[in-house]
Tab-separated table of C-alpha atoms and ligand atoms in Angstrom:
chain	number	residue	atom	x	y	z
A	6	MET	CA	118.951	106.703	109.910
A	7	ILE	CA	117.560	103.671	106.923
A	8	THR	CA	113.927	102.243	108.090
A	9	ILE	CA	113.773	98.829	106.824
A	10	PRO	CA	109.962	97.857	106.474
A	11	ILE	CA	109.650	93.716	107.368
A	12	LYS	CA	106.826	91.695	106.809
A	13	HIS	CA	106.515	88.328	108.133
A	14	PRO	CA	107.990	85.965	106.758
A	15	ILE	CA	111.274	87.502	106.953
A	16	THR	CA	113.078	86.996	103.902
A	17	GLN	CA	116.573	85.835	103.355
A	18	TYR	CA	117.268	88.441	101.019
A	19	ILE	CA	116.838	91.122	104.334
A	20	GLN	CA	118.719	88.566	106.604
A	21	GLU	CA	121.503	88.072	104.088
A	22	ASN	CA	121.698	92.152	103.407
A	23	SER	CA	121.963	92.742	107.448
A	24	GLN	CA	124.380	94.963	108.602
A	25	SER	CA	126.078	93.885	112.018
A	26	CYS	CA	124.393	95.591	115.000
A	27	VAL	CA	123.512	96.364	118.470
A	28	MET	CA	119.847	95.875	118.623
A	29	ALA	CA	117.003	97.405	120.553
A	30	LEU	CA	113.910	95.936	120.793
A	31	GLY	CA	110.237	97.716	122.025
A	32	PHE	CA	107.849	99.182	120.388
A	33	PHE	CA	108.154	102.758	122.054
A	34	ASP	CA	105.445	104.878	121.918
A	35	GLY	CA	106.679	108.293	122.905
A	36	VAL	CA	110.209	107.010	123.368
A	37	HIS	CA	109.677	108.254	127.127
A	38	LEU	CA	112.845	108.422	129.234
A	39	GLY	CA	112.571	104.803	129.764
A	40	HIS	CA	112.546	104.146	125.841
A	41	GLN	CA	115.869	106.697	125.888
A	42	LYS	CA	117.437	104.728	128.619
A	43	ILE	CA	117.120	101.344	126.502
A	44	ILE	CA	118.442	103.380	123.237
A	45	ARG	CA	121.298	105.328	124.943
A	46	THR	CA	122.791	101.750	126.720
A	47	ALA	CA	122.334	100.193	123.128
A	48	LYS	CA	123.944	103.387	121.426
A	49	LYS	CA	127.125	102.634	124.138
A	50	ILE	CA	127.387	99.298	123.545
A	51	ALA	CA	127.190	99.636	119.579
A	52	LYS	CA	130.083	102.577	120.078
A	53	ASP	CA	132.356	99.942	121.880
A	54	LYS	CA	131.890	97.266	119.752
A	55	GLY	CA	132.423	99.287	116.800
A	56	LEU	CA	128.812	98.389	115.432
A	57	LYS	CA	125.640	99.831	114.306
A	58	LEU	CA	123.149	100.867	116.256
A	59	ALA	CA	119.573	99.070	115.265
A	60	ALA	CA	116.131	99.195	116.890
A	61	MET	CA	113.110	96.679	115.873
A	62	THR	CA	109.450	98.031	116.718
A	63	PHE	CA	106.299	97.099	115.244
A	64	ALA	CA	104.102	99.314	112.674
A	65	GLN	CA	100.739	97.889	114.945
A	66	HIS	CA	100.763	97.643	118.309
A	67	PRO	CA	100.507	94.054	119.549
A	68	SER	CA	97.583	94.890	121.156
A	69	SER	CA	95.619	95.182	117.870
A	70	VAL	CA	96.067	91.180	117.391
A	71	ILE	CA	96.598	90.458	120.616
A	72	PRO	CA	93.008	90.062	122.580
A	73	LYS	CA	94.130	91.097	125.758
A	74	GLY	CA	93.327	94.590	127.419
A	75	PRO	CA	92.501	98.195	125.544
A	76	THR	CA	93.632	97.821	121.785
A	77	ILE	CA	95.968	100.983	120.902
A	78	THR	CA	95.111	102.450	117.941
A	79	LYS	CA	96.276	106.242	118.703
A	80	PHE	CA	100.133	106.731	119.439
A	81	ILE	CA	101.754	109.358	121.253
A	82	THR	CA	104.161	109.102	118.419
A	83	PRO	CA	103.155	107.792	115.168
A	84	LEU	CA	105.554	105.989	113.372
A	85	SER	CA	106.939	109.349	111.125
A	86	GLU	CA	107.793	111.052	114.681
A	87	LYS	CA	109.285	108.241	116.304
A	88	ALA	CA	111.645	107.257	113.619
A	89	LYS	CA	112.586	111.055	113.843
A	90	VAL	CA	113.322	111.058	117.986
A	91	PHE	CA	115.430	108.026	117.316
A	92	GLU	CA	117.580	109.287	114.849
A	93	GLN	CA	118.125	111.991	117.131
A	94	LEU	CA	119.009	109.517	119.555
A	95	GLY	CA	121.754	108.044	117.072
A	96	VAL	CA	119.848	105.069	116.084
A	97	ASP	CA	121.288	103.866	112.629
A	98	ILE	CA	118.812	100.992	111.675
A	99	LEU	CA	115.428	101.362	112.609
A	100	TYR	CA	113.488	97.886	111.694
A	101	VAL	CA	109.515	97.956	111.231
A	102	VAL	CA	108.074	94.569	111.851
A	103	ASP	CA	104.097	94.714	110.512
A	104	PHE	CA	102.506	93.003	114.186
A	105	THR	CA	100.050	90.380	112.436
A	106	LYS	CA	97.894	87.459	113.806
A	107	GLU	CA	101.092	85.053	111.806
A	108	LEU	CA	103.706	86.741	113.553
A	109	ALA	CA	102.310	86.759	117.148
A	110	LYS	CA	102.093	83.405	116.679
A	111	VAL	CA	105.832	82.980	115.649
A	112	PRO	CA	107.449	81.154	119.392
A	113	HIS	CA	109.896	83.058	120.849
A	114	GLN	CA	112.972	80.425	120.004
A	115	GLN	CA	111.866	81.511	116.297
A	116	PHE	CA	111.745	84.925	116.551
A	117	VAL	CA	115.161	84.780	118.246
A	118	ASP	CA	116.812	82.937	115.588
A	119	GLN	CA	114.694	84.825	112.658
A	120	TYR	CA	114.669	88.028	113.696
A	121	ILE	CA	117.362	88.765	115.998
A	122	TYR	CA	120.048	86.509	115.292
A	123	GLY	CA	119.228	86.519	111.776
A	124	LEU	CA	119.070	90.039	111.470
A	125	ASN	CA	123.017	90.116	112.568
A	126	SER	CA	122.073	91.060	115.978
A	127	LYS	CA	125.933	90.841	117.948
A	128	HIS	CA	123.865	92.233	121.398
A	129	VAL	CA	120.275	92.829	122.545
A	130	VAL	CA	119.148	95.187	124.611
A	131	ALA	CA	115.679	95.358	126.307
A	132	GLY	CA	113.964	96.661	129.485
A	133	PHE	CA	113.571	93.957	132.343
A	134	ASP	CA	109.835	93.388	131.188
A	135	TYR	CA	110.245	93.266	127.305
A	136	LYS	CA	108.169	89.959	125.925
A	137	TYR	CA	108.377	88.098	122.846
A	138	GLY	CA	107.278	85.097	121.377
A	139	PHE	CA	103.906	83.267	121.238
A	140	LYS	CA	101.840	83.930	124.210
A	141	GLY	CA	104.608	86.495	125.297
A	142	LYS	CA	106.430	83.763	126.554
A	143	GLY	CA	109.855	84.669	125.901
A	144	ASP	CA	111.338	87.009	128.497
A	145	MET	CA	114.482	88.373	129.883
A	146	SER	CA	115.272	85.837	131.467
A	147	GLN	CA	114.531	83.286	128.665
A	148	LEU	CA	116.883	85.606	125.782
A	149	PRO	CA	120.175	84.499	126.708
A	150	ILE	CA	118.924	81.112	126.552
A	151	ASP	CA	117.476	81.297	123.065
A	152	SER	CA	120.652	83.372	122.150
A	153	LYS	CA	123.014	79.802	122.020
A	154	GLY	CA	125.699	81.992	123.213
A	155	ARG	CA	125.229	83.624	119.185
A	156	PHE	CA	124.988	87.479	120.963
A	157	GLY	CA	124.727	88.894	124.206
A	158	VAL	CA	122.106	90.273	126.241
A	159	THR	CA	121.864	93.543	128.017
A	160	THR	CA	118.235	93.826	130.592
A	161	VAL	CA	118.019	97.621	131.879
A	162	SER	CA	116.539	97.609	134.673
A	163	LYS	CA	113.319	99.495	135.294
A	164	LEU	CA	113.009	103.643	135.325
A	165	GLU	CA	111.133	105.366	137.651
A	166	GLN	CA	109.277	108.365	138.572
A	167	HIS	CA	107.318	108.624	141.802
A	168	GLU	CA	107.677	105.491	142.320
A	169	GLN	CA	105.789	103.979	139.530
A	170	LYS	CA	106.905	103.100	136.160
A	171	VAL	CA	107.789	105.173	133.205
A	172	SER	CA	105.495	103.987	130.565
A	173	SER	CA	103.654	104.406	127.372
A	174	THR	CA	99.990	103.475	129.856
A	175	LEU	CA	100.962	106.135	132.068
A	176	LEU	CA	101.556	108.791	129.661
A	177	ARG	CA	98.595	107.705	127.612
A	178	ALA	CA	96.308	107.740	130.973
A	179	LEU	CA	98.328	111.698	131.653
A	180	ILE	CA	97.129	112.857	127.911
A	181	SER	CA	93.216	111.212	128.481
A	182	THR	CA	92.854	113.074	131.558
A	183	GLY	CA	93.932	116.244	130.430
A	184	ARG	CA	97.305	116.015	132.403
A	185	VAL	CA	99.306	117.195	129.781
A	186	GLU	CA	101.185	119.391	131.966
A	187	GLU	CA	102.694	116.448	133.605
A	188	ILE	CA	103.990	114.836	130.901
A	189	TYR	CA	107.210	116.702	130.732
A	190	GLN	CA	108.385	114.446	134.022
A	191	TYR	CA	108.159	111.259	132.300
A	192	LEU	CA	108.581	112.017	128.702
A	193	GLY	CA	111.701	115.236	128.853
A	194	LYS	CA	109.713	117.748	127.363
A	195	SER	CA	106.048	118.954	126.668
A	196	TYR	CA	103.614	116.506	124.591
A	197	GLU	CA	104.063	117.642	120.841
A	198	MET	CA	102.554	116.958	117.744
A	199	ARG	CA	104.071	117.970	114.563
A	200	GLY	CA	102.073	119.360	111.667
A	201	GLU	CA	101.080	122.204	109.712
A	202	VAL	CA	99.868	125.658	110.182
A	203	LYS	CA	97.478	127.486	107.963
A	204	GLY	CA	95.342	130.831	109.022
A	205	LYS	CA	95.638	134.653	109.552
A	206	GLY	CA	95.168	137.273	112.283
A	207	ARG	CA	94.041	135.780	115.813
A	208	THR	CA	93.342	131.889	115.147
A	209	CYS	CA	94.995	129.031	112.725
A	210	THR	CA	93.997	125.778	111.933
A	211	PHE	CA	96.441	123.407	112.533
A	212	SER	CA	96.544	120.000	110.907
A	213	PHE	CA	97.952	116.684	112.114
A	214	ASP	CA	98.453	113.360	111.927
A	215	PRO	CA	94.535	111.702	113.156
A	216	SER	CA	96.355	108.963	114.972
A	217	TYR	CA	98.173	111.339	117.478
A	218	TYR	CA	96.722	110.635	120.833
A	219	MET	CA	94.350	113.069	122.060
A	220	PRO	CA	93.588	114.615	124.903
A	221	ILE	CA	90.254	114.407	126.529
A	222	PRO	CA	87.464	117.411	125.819
A	223	GLY	CA	88.431	120.507	127.150
A	224	HIS	CA	90.628	123.625	126.491
A	225	TYR	CA	94.107	123.975	125.977
A	226	GLU	CA	96.530	126.243	126.966
A	227	VAL	CA	98.778	125.177	123.856
A	228	THR	CA	102.379	126.767	122.012
A	229	VAL	CA	102.512	126.406	118.527
A	230	LYS	CA	105.974	126.675	117.093
A	231	SER	CA	108.084	126.536	113.847
A	232	ASN	CA	111.832	127.579	113.234
A	233	LEU	CA	110.822	130.804	112.778
A	234	PHE	CA	107.707	131.467	115.304
A	235	GLN	CA	106.370	130.698	118.085
A	236	ALA	CA	103.301	132.022	119.633
A	237	LYS	CA	100.528	130.822	122.980
A	238	GLY	CA	97.303	130.410	121.793
A	239	MET	CA	94.356	128.366	123.400
A	240	CYS	CA	92.523	125.148	121.380
A	241	GLU	CA	89.718	123.445	122.214
A	242	VAL	CA	89.196	119.637	121.807
A	243	LYS	CA	85.864	118.916	121.287
A	244	SER	CA	86.017	115.307	120.718
A	245	ILE	CA	88.998	112.272	120.939
A	246	HIS	CA	87.470	111.203	117.453
A	247	HIS	CA	88.695	114.095	115.590
A	248	PRO	CA	89.667	114.333	111.921
A	249	GLY	CA	92.965	115.461	112.756
A	250	GLU	CA	92.591	119.392	112.931
A	251	LEU	CA	92.572	122.216	115.100
A	252	THR	CA	91.811	125.343	116.116
A	253	ILE	CA	93.707	127.194	117.213
A	254	THR	CA	93.135	131.230	118.834
A	255	PHE	CA	96.259	132.841	119.479
A	256	PHE	CA	96.136	134.836	122.971
A	257	GLU	CA	98.183	137.882	120.883
A	258	ASP	CA	98.030	139.348	117.629
A	259	THR	CA	100.495	137.111	115.654
A	260	LEU	CA	102.530	137.708	112.306
A	261	PHE	CA	103.030	134.489	111.085
A	262	LYS	CA	101.998	132.746	107.530
A	263	ASP	CA	101.340	129.646	106.831
A	264	PHE	CA	104.149	126.843	108.125
A	265	GLU	CA	104.169	123.526	106.738
A	266	ASN	CA	106.547	121.947	109.812
A	267	ALA	CA	105.133	122.954	112.618
A	268	THR	CA	104.498	121.734	116.302
A	269	LEU	CA	101.657	121.903	118.426
A	270	GLN	CA	103.006	121.926	122.337
A	271	TRP	CA	100.261	120.776	124.711
A	272	ASN	CA	101.169	123.316	127.606
A	273	ASN	CA	98.429	122.465	130.027
A	274	PHE	CA	94.286	122.414	130.558
A	275	ILE	CA	92.043	125.221	131.375
A	276	ALA	CA	90.325	124.270	133.791
A	277	ASP	CA	86.218	124.546	133.202
A	278	PHE	CA	83.459	123.948	135.501
A	279	GLU	CA	82.599	120.456	134.377
A	280	MET	CA	86.502	119.437	134.605
A	281	ASP	CA	87.676	121.021	137.246
A	282	ALA	CA	86.851	119.275	140.135
A	283	LEU	CA	87.905	115.609	138.818
A	284	HIS	CA	91.420	117.547	137.202
A	285	ALA	CA	92.484	119.267	140.292
A	286	GLN	CA	91.844	115.885	142.454
A	287	GLY	CA	93.858	114.176	139.273
A	288	ASP	CA	91.182	111.576	140.029
A	289	LEU	CA	92.171	109.100	137.035
A	290	ARG	CA	90.258	106.108	137.781
A	291	GLU	CA	86.639	108.330	138.373
A	292	LEU	CA	87.397	110.071	135.406
A	293	GLU	CA	88.295	107.561	133.500
A	294	MET	CA	85.499	105.418	134.357
A	295	SER	CA	83.393	108.664	133.439
A	296	MET	CA	84.396	109.067	129.950
B	304	LIG	C1	106.906	87.788	117.522
B	304	LIG	C2	105.957	88.108	118.951
B	304	LIG	C3	105.172	87.629	119.055
B	304	LIG	C4	104.380	87.713	120.110
B	304	LIG	N1	103.447	86.627	120.306
B	304	LIG	C5	102.591	86.971	121.492
B	304	LIG	C6	101.046	86.401	121.962
B	304	LIG	O1	100.651	86.014	121.374
B	304	LIG	N2	100.635	86.815	123.021
B	304	LIG	C7	101.159	88.032	124.082
B	304	LIG	O2	100.358	88.035	124.862
B	304	LIG	N3	101.983	88.205	123.985
B	304	LIG	C8	103.091	88.495	122.398
B	304	LIG	N4	103.769	89.281	122.012
B	304	LIG	C9	104.370	89.701	122.987
B	304	LIG	C10	103.720	91.565	122.512
B	304	LIG	O3	104.362	92.122	121.836
B	304	LIG	C11	103.316	92.524	123.894
B	304	LIG	O4	105.050	92.463	124.525
B	304	LIG	C12	103.114	91.614	124.980
B	304	LIG	O5	101.588	91.324	124.723
B	304	LIG	C13	102.548	92.783	126.589
B	304	LIG	O6	102.966	92.311	127.314
B	304	LIG	P1	102.236	93.241	128.778
B	304	LIG	O7	101.323	93.977	128.852
B	304	LIG	O8	102.567	92.446	130.202
B	304	LIG	O9	103.433	94.291	128.354
B	304	LIG	C14	104.721	88.733	121.346
B	304	LIG	C15	106.001	89.426	121.005
B	304	LIG	C16	106.452	89.219	119.386
B	304	LIG	C17	107.820	89.854	119.163
B	305	LIG	N1	110.462	102.528	132.085
B	305	LIG	C1	110.794	101.788	131.782
B	305	LIG	N2	112.105	101.244	132.053
B	305	LIG	C2	113.295	100.270	131.752
B	305	LIG	N3	112.921	99.752	130.863
B	305	LIG	C3	111.108	100.343	130.205
B	305	LIG	C4	110.712	101.313	131.026
B	305	LIG	N4	109.376	101.385	129.701
B	305	LIG	C5	109.861	100.109	128.739
B	305	LIG	N5	111.020	99.761	129.259
B	305	LIG	C6	111.667	99.027	127.800
B	305	LIG	O1	111.735	99.211	126.280
B	305	LIG	C7	110.949	98.749	125.487
B	305	LIG	C8	110.295	99.057	124.729
B	305	LIG	O2	108.927	98.730	125.200
B	305	LIG	P1	107.175	99.249	125.279
B	305	LIG	O3	107.255	99.987	124.033
B	305	LIG	O4	106.604	97.928	125.504
B	305	LIG	O5	107.221	100.559	126.454
B	305	LIG	P2	106.574	100.919	127.774
B	305	LIG	O6	106.201	102.021	128.311
B	305	LIG	O7	106.348	99.732	128.444
B	305	LIG	O8	104.612	100.842	127.201
B	305	LIG	P3	103.466	99.958	127.516
B	305	LIG	O9	103.045	100.699	128.922
B	305	LIG	O10	101.818	100.168	126.592
B	305	LIG	O11	103.707	98.487	127.940
B	305	LIG	C9	111.330	97.256	126.378
B	305	LIG	O12	112.268	97.018	126.043
B	305	LIG	C10	110.728	97.727	127.986
B	305	LIG	O13	111.259	96.763	128.300
């Protein structure tokens, strides 16, 4: 997979050197089961047409520029992790566009002309609620009009679990209320962070990208994994404003050496007296208000 960073205004050089592709559109934080449906749909079309599969995401979350709702600066999958998952899913080209104030003002037709048709898209795949262009005026009913017949459009229907949309917002709400054990049903795996393990005996320090989205403070059962090693332990999240470092206490004596390429898997919240009641009720709203 090749990753191509793009800053607005997009250059003719990037456009002229782009390969014919099927383009998947979105931010894709977490690359959850809904996102995987988009990528898999686009991959099949790319295979059928003998084209490369491209995905377009943004270096910053649109909320960091668009003044509505919460500003998202922490991620379920920081960009490097998101890229790894895209590569595993068979994405050939990853366009990472800087989402700046200037880009946010680009009208929907101009975005299509310069960033979709301009990047040699022969077919575009996005989900039912994808929005693009100034004020989010472009949507999946507008895209076929803006295409002007220059590329095909596939709209992927909503993937739901328990009658609600599988979404990055939902995953963030589960993580920020300690319900990490529920992530699996929406992500297809547990919530994981990639990082570095250092330590000896029963404890280690796990260092990771501080832009990962942190669970609510409390004690968690976790699993530290690498290609040669796996052990369960406990860690305490003392603050969501963390320095990108956690101390893990293993449940058993563990022979391991420092690992650069390790994974911390969040298994479940270890209920304690303060959180137990609210966590058990699973009342997201009450918990969020108390934070
Ligand atoms: C080039 C471009 C410009 C955009 N400009 C805006 C904007 O000015 N205002 C806006 O609300 N969304 C804009 N969007 C859409 C946002 O990326 C995002 O999808 C939308 O704000 C999220 O809406 P939602 O919360 O309804 O999903 C733009 C998207 C693109 C690709
Ligand atoms: N559950 C879903 N079913 C189908 N398509 C989805 C689903 N969730 C996201 N998509 C699509 O995946 C792409 C990426 O969307 P986006 O990054 O906004 O994900 P999201 O989960 O909706 O995020 P957020 O909750 O932060 O709005 C878009 O084309 C979007 O329409």
